[in-house]
mmCIF file with all atom_site columns, C-alpha atoms in Angstrom:
data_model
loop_
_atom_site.group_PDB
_atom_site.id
_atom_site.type_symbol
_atom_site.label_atom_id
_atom_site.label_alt_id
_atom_site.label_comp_id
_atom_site.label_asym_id
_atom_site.label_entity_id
_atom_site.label_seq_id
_atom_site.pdbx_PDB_ins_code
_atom_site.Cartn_x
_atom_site.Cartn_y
_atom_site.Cartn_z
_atom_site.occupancy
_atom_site.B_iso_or_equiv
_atom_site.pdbx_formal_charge
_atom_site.auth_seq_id
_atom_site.auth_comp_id
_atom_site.auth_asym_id
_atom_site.auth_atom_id
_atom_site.pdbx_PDB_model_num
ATOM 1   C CA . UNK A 1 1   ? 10.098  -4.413  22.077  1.00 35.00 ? 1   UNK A CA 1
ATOM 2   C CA . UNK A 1 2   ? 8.148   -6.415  19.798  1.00 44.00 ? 2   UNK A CA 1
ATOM 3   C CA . UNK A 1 3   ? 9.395   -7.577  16.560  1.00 65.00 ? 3   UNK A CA 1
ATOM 4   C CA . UNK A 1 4   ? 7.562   -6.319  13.521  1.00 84.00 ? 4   UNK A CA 1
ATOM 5   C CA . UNK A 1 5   ? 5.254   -8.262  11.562  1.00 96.00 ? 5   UNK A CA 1
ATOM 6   C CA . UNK A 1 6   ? 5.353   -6.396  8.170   1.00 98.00 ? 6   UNK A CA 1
ATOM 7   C CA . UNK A 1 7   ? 4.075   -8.206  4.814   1.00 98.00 ? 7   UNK A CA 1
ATOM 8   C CA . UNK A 1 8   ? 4.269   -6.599  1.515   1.00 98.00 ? 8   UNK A CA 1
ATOM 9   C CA . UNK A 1 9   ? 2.719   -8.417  -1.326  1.00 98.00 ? 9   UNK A CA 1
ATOM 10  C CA . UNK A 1 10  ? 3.509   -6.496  -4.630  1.00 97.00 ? 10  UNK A CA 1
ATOM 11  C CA . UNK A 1 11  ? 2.631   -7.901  -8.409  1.00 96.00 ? 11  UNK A CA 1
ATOM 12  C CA . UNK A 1 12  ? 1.901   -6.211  -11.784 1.00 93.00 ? 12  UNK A CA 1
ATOM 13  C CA . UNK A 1 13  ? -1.780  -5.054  -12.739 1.00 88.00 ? 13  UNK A CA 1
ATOM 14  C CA . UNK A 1 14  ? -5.145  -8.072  -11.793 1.00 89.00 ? 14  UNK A CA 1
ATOM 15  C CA . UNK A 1 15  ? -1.904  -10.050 -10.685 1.00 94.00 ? 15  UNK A CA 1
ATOM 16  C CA . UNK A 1 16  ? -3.698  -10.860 -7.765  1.00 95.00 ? 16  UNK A CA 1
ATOM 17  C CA . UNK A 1 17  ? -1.610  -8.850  -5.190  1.00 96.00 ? 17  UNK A CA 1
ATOM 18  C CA . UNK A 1 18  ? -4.939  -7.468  -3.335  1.00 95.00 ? 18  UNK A CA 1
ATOM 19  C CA . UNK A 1 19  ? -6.668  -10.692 -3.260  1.00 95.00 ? 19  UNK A CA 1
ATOM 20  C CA . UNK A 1 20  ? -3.946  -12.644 -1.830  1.00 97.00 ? 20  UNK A CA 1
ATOM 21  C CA . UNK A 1 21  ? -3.238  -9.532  1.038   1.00 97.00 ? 21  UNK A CA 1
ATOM 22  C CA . UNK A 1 22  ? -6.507  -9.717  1.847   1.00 96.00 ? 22  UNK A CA 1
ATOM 23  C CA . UNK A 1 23  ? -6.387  -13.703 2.368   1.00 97.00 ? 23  UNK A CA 1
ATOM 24  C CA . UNK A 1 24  ? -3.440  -13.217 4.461   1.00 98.00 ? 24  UNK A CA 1
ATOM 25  C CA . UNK A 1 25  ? -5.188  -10.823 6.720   1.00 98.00 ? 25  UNK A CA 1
ATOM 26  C CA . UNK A 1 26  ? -8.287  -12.930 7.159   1.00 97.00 ? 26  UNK A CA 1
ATOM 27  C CA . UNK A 1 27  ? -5.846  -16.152 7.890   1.00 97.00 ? 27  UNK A CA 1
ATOM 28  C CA . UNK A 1 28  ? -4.341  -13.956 10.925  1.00 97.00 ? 28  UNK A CA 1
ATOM 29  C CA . UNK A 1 29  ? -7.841  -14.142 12.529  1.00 97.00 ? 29  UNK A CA 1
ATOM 30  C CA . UNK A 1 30  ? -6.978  -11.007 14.101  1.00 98.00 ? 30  UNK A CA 1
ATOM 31  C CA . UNK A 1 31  ? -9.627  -7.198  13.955  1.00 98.00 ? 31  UNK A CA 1
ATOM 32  C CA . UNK A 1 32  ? -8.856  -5.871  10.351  1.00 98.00 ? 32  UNK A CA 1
ATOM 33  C CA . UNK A 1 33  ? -8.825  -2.342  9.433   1.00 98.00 ? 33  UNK A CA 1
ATOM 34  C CA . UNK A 1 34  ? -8.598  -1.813  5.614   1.00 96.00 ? 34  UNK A CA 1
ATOM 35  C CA . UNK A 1 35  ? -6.662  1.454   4.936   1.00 97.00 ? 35  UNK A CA 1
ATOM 36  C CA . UNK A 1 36  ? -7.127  2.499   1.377   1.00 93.00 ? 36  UNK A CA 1
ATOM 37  C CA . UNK A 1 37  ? -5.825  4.851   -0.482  1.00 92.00 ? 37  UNK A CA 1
ATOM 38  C CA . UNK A 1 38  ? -7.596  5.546   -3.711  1.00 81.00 ? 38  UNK A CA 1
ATOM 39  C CA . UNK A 1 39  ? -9.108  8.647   -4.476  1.00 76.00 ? 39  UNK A CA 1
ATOM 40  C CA . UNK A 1 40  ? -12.720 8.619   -5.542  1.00 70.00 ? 40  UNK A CA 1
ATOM 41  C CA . UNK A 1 41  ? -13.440 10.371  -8.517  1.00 70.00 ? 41  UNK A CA 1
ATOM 42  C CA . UNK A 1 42  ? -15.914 10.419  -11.698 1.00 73.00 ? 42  UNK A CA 1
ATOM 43  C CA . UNK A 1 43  ? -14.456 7.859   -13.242 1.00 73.00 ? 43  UNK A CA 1
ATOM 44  C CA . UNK A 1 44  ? -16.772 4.680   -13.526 1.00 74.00 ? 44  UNK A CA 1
ATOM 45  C CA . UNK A 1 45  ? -14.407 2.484   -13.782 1.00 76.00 ? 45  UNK A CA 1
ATOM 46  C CA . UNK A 1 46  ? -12.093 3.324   -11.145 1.00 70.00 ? 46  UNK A CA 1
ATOM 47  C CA . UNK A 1 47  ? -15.541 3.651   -8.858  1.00 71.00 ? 47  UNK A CA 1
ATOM 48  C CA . UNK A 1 48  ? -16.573 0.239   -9.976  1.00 76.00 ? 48  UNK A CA 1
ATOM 49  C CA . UNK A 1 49  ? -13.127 -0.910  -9.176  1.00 74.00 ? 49  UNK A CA 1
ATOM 50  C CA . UNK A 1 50  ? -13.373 0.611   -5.609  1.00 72.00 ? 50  UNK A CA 1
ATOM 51  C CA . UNK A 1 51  ? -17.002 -0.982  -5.349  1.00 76.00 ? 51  UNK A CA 1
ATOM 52  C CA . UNK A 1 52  ? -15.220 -4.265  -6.521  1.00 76.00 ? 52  UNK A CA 1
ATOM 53  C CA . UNK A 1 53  ? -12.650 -4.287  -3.548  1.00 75.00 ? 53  UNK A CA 1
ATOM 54  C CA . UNK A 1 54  ? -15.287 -3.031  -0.901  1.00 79.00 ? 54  UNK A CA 1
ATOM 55  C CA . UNK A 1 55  ? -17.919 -5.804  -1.793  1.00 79.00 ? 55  UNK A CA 1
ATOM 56  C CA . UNK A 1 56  ? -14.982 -8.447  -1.136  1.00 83.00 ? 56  UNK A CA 1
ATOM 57  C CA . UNK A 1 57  ? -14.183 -7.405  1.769   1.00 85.00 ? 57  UNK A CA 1
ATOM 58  C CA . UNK A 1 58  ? -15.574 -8.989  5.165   1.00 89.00 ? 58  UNK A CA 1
ATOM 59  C CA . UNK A 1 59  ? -18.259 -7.162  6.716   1.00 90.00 ? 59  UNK A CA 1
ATOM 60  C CA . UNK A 1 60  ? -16.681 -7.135  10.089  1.00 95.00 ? 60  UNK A CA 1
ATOM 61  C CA . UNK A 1 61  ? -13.863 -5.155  8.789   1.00 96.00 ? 61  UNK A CA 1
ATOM 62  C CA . UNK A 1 62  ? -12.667 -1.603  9.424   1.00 95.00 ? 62  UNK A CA 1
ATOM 63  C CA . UNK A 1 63  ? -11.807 0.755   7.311   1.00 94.00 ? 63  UNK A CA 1
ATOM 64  C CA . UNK A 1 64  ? -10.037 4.049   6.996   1.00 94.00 ? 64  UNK A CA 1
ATOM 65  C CA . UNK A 1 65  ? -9.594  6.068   3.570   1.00 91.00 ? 65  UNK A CA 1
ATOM 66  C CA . UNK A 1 66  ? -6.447  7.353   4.428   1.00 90.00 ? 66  UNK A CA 1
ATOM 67  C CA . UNK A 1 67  ? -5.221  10.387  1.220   1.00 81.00 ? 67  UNK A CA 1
ATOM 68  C CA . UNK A 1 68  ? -1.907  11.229  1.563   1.00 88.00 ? 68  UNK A CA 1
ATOM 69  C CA . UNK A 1 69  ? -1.932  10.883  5.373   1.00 90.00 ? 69  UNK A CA 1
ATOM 70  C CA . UNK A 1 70  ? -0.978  7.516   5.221   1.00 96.00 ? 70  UNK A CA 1
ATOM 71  C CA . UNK A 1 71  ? 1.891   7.509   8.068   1.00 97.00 ? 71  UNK A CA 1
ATOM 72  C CA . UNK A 1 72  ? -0.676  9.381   10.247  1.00 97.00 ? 72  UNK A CA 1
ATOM 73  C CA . UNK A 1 73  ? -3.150  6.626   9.740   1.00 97.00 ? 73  UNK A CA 1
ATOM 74  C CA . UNK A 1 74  ? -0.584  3.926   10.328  1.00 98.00 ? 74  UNK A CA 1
ATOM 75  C CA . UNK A 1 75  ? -0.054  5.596   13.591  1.00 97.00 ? 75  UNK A CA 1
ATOM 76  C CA . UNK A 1 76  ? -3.539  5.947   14.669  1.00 97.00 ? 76  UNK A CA 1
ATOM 77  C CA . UNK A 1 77  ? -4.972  2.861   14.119  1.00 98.00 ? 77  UNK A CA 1
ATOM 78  C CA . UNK A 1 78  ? -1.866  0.490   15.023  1.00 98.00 ? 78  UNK A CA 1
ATOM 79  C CA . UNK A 1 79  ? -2.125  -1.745  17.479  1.00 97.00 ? 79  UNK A CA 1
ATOM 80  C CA . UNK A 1 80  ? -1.042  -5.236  19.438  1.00 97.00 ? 80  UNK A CA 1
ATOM 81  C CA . UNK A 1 81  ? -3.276  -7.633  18.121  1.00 97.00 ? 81  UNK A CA 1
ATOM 82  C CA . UNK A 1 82  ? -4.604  -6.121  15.186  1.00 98.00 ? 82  UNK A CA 1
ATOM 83  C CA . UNK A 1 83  ? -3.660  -6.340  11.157  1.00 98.00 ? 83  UNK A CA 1
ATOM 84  C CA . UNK A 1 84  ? -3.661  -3.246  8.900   1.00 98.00 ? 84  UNK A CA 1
ATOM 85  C CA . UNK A 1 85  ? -4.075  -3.710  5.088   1.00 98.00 ? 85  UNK A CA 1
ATOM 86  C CA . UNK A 1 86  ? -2.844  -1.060  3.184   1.00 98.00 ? 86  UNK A CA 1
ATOM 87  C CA . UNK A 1 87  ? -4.068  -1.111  -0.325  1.00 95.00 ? 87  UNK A CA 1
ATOM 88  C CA . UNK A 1 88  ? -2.453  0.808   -2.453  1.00 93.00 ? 88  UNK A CA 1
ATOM 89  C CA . UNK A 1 89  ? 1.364   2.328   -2.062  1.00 97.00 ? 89  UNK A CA 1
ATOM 90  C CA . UNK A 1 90  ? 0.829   2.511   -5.758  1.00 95.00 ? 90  UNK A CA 1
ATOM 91  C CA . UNK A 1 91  ? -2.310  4.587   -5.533  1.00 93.00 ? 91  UNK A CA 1
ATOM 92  C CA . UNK A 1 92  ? -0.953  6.794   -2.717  1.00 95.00 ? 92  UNK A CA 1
ATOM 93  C CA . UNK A 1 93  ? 2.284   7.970   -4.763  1.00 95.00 ? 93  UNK A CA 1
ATOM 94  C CA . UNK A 1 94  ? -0.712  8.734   -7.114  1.00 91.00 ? 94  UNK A CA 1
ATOM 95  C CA . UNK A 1 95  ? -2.507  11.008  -5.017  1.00 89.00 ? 95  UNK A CA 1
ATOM 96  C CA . UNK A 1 96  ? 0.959   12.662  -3.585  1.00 91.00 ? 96  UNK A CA 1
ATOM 97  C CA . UNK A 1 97  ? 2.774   13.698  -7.215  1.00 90.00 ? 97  UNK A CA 1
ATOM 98  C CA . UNK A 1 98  ? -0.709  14.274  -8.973  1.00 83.00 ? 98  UNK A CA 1
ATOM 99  C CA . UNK A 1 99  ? -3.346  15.550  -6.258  1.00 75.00 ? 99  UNK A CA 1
ATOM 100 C CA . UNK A 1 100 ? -6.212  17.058  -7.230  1.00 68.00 ? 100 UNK A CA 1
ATOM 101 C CA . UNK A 1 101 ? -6.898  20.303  -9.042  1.00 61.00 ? 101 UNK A CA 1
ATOM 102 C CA . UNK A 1 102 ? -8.307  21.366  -5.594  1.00 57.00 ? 102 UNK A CA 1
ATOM 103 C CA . UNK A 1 103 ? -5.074  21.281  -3.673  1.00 58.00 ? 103 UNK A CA 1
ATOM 104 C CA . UNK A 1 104 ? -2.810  23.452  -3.492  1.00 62.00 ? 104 UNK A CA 1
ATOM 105 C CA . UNK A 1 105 ? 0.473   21.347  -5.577  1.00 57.00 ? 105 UNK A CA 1
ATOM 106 C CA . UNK A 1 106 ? 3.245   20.217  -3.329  1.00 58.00 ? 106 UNK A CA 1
ATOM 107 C CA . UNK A 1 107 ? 6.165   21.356  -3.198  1.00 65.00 ? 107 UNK A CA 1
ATOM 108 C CA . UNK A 1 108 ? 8.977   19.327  -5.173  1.00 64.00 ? 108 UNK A CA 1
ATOM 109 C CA . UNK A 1 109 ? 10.150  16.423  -2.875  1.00 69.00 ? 109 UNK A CA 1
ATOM 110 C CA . UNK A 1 110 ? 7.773   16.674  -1.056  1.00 77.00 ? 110 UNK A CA 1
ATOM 111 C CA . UNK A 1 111 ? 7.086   13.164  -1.098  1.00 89.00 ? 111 UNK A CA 1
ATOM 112 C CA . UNK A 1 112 ? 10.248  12.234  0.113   1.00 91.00 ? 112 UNK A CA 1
ATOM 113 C CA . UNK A 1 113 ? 9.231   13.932  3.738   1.00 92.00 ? 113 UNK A CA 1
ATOM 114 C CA . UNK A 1 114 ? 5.874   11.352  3.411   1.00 93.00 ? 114 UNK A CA 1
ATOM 115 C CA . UNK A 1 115 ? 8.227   8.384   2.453   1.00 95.00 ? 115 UNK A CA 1
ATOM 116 C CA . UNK A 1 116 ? 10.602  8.998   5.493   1.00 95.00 ? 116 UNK A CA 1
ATOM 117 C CA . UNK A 1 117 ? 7.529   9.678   7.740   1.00 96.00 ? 117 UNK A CA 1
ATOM 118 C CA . UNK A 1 118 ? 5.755   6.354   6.254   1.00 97.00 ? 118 UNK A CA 1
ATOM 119 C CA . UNK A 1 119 ? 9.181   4.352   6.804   1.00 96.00 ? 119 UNK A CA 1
ATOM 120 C CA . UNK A 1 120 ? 8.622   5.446   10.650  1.00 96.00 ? 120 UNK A CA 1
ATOM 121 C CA . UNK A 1 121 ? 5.480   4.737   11.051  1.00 97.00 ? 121 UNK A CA 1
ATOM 122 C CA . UNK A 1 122 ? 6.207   1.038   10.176  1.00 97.00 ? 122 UNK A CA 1
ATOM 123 C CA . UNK A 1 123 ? 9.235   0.588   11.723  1.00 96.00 ? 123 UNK A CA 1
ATOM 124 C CA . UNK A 1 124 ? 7.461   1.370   14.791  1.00 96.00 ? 124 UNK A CA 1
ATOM 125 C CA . UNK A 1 125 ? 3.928   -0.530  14.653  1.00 97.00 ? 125 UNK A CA 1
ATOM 126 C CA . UNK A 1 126 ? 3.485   -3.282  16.949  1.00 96.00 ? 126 UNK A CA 1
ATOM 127 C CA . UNK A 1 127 ? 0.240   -4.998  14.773  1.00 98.00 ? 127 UNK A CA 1
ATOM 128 C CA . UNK A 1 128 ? 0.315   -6.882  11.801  1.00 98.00 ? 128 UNK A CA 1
ATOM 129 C CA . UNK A 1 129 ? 0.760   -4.662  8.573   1.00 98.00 ? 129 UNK A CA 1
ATOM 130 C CA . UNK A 1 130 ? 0.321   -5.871  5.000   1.00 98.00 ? 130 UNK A CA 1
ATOM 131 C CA . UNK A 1 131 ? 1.251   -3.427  2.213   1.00 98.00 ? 131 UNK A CA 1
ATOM 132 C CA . UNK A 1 132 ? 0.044   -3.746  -1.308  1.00 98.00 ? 132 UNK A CA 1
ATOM 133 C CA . UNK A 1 133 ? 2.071   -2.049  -4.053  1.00 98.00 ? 133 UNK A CA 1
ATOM 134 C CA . UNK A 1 134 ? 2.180   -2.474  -8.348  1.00 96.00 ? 134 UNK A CA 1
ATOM 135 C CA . UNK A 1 135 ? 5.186   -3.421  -9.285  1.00 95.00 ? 135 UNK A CA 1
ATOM 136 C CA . UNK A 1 136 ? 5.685   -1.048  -12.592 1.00 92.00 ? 136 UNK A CA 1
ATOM 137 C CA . UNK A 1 137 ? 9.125   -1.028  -13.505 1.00 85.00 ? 137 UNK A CA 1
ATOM 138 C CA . UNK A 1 138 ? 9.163   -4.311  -15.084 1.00 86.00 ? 138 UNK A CA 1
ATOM 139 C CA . UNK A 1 139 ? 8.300   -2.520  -18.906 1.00 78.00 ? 139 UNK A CA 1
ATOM 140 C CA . UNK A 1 140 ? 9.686   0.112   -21.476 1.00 78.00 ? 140 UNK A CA 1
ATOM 141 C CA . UNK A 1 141 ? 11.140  3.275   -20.001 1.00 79.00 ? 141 UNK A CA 1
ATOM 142 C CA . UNK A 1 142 ? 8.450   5.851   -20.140 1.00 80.00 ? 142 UNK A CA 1
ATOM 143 C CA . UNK A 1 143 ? 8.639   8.800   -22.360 1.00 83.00 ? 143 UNK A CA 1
ATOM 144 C CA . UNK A 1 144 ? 7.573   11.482  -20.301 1.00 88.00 ? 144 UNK A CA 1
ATOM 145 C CA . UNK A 1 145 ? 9.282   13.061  -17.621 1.00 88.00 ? 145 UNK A CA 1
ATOM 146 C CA . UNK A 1 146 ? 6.450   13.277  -15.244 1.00 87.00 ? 146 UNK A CA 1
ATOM 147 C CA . UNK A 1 147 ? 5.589   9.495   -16.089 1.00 89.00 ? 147 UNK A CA 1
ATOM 148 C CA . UNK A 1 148 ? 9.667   8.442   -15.353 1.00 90.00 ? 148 UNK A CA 1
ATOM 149 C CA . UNK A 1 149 ? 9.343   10.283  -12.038 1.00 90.00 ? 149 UNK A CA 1
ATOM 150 C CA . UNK A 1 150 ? 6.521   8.172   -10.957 1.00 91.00 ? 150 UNK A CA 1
ATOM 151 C CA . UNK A 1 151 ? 7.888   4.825   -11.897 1.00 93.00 ? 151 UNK A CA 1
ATOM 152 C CA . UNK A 1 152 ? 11.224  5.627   -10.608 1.00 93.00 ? 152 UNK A CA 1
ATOM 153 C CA . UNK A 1 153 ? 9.686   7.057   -7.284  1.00 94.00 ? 153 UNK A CA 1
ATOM 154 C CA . UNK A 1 154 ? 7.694   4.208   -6.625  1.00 96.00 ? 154 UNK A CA 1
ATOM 155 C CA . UNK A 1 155 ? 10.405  1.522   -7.653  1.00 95.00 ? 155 UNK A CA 1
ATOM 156 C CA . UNK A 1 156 ? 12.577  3.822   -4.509  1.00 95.00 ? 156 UNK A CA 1
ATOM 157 C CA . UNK A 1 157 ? 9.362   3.677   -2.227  1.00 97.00 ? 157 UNK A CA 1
ATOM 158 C CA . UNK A 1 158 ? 8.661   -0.140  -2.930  1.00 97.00 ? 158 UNK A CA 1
ATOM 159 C CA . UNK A 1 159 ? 12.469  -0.745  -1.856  1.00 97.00 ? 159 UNK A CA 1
ATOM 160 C CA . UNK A 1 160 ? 12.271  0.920   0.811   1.00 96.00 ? 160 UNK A CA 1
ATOM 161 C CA . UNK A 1 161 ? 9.106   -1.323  2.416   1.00 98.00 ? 161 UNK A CA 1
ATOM 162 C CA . UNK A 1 162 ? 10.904  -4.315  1.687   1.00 97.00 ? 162 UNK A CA 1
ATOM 163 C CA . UNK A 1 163 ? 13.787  -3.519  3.270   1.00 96.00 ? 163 UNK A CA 1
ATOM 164 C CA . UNK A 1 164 ? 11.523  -2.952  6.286   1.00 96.00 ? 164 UNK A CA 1
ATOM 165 C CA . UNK A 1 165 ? 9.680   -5.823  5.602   1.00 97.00 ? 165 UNK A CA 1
ATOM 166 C CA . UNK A 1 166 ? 9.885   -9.142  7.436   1.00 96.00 ? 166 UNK A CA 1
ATOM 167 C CA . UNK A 1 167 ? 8.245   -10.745 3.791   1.00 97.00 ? 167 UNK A CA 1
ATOM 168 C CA . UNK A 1 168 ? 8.131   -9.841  0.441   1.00 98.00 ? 168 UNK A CA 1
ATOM 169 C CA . UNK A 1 169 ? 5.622   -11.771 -1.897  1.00 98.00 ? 169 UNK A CA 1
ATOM 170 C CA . UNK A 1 170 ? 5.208   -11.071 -5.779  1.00 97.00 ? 170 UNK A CA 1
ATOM 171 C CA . UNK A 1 171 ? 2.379   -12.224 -7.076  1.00 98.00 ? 171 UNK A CA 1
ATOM 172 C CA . UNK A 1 172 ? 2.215   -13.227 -10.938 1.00 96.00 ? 172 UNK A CA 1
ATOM 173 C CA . UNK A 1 173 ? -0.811  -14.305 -12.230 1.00 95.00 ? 173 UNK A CA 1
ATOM 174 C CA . UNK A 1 174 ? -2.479  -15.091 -9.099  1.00 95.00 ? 174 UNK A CA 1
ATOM 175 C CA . UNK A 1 175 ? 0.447   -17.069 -7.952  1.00 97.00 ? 175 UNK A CA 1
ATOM 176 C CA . UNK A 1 176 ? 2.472   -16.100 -4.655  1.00 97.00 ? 176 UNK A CA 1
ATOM 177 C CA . UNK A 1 177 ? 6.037   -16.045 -5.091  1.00 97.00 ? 177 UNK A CA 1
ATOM 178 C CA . UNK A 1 178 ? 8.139   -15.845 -1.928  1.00 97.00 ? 178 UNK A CA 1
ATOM 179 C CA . UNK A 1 179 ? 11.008  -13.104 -2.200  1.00 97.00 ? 179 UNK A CA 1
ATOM 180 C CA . UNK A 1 180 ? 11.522  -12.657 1.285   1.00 96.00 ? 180 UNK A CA 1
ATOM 181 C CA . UNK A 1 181 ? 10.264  -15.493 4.264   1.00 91.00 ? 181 UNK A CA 1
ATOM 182 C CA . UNK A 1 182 ? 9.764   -14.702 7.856   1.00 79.00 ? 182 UNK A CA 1
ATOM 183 C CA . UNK A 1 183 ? 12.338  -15.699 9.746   1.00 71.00 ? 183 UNK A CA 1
ATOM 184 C CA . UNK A 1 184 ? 11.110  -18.906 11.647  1.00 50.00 ? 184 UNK A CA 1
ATOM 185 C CA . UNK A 1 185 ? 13.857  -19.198 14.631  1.00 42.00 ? 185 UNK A CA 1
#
């Protein structure tokens, strides 16, 4: 069995979490496949956002938009000898509580069943995975309900990949802060 080689890099908003995770892939000098998870839409600024992260990214790489199949992707594409950027857990938990008015609304907790099958899918890969993720809970408490629920879910989910994880870096205005080192033995 190989040991897993799971990064997660988490920060606050243009803390310079998806910068640095891409760096990190490009230093393993290993085939990357970019799985994202943002949802086009209509919105210029979120598009020009996507276009900013696409344009950065090395020609050479892969890339997968994933939706809420993320475990399934992680699956698929995982591999010996190749890294797998996920960008963004935060983004994901979007498009899972809030998907679009064209789908059919899940059923209540039904995230849960995409967390657990997530947490699988990394315990078991045998590439290189980095995660991105916002950290969020760092401010006010939120007045709505439906706004609580997301914070608190993805405060849950981004435990949950760290505990996995064989690093944890938070990133605070573009500096890397170590929460959890690789094990060097």
């Amino acid at each position: 069995m190989t040991s897993r080689d799971l990064t997660f890099v988490l920060g606050g908003a243009r803390s310079g979490k998806s910068l640095h995770a891409e760096q990190l892939a490009t230093d393993s000098a290993l085939p990357v496949t970019y799985i994202a998870t943002a949802r086009a839409s209509d919105d210029a600024e979120f598009s020009a956002r996507i276009a900013h992260h696409r344009e950065r990214r090395p020609a050479q790489w892969g890339l997968h938009e994933a939706g809420v199949n993320l475990a399934e992707a992680v699956a698929r594409l995982d591999k010996p000898g190749h890294c797998l950027l996920i960008d963004c857990l935060t983004l994901w938990l979007a498009n899972l509580l809030c998907p679009p008015d064209t789908v059919e609304a899940p059923q209540a907790g039904h995230h849960h069943a995409q967390f657990a099958a997530l947490e699988t899918a990394l315990t078991h890969a045998q590439g290189k995975i980095i995660v991105v993720s916002n950290e969020i809970g760092l401010g006010v408490v939120p007045l709505g309900a439906a706004t609580r629920l997301y914070v608190d879910e993805l405060g849950r989910l981004n435990q949950r990949v760290a505990a996995l994880s064989t690093q944890v870096t938070m990133m605070v205005a573009g500096l890397p802060l170590a929460l959890k080192a690789a094990d060097r033995a």
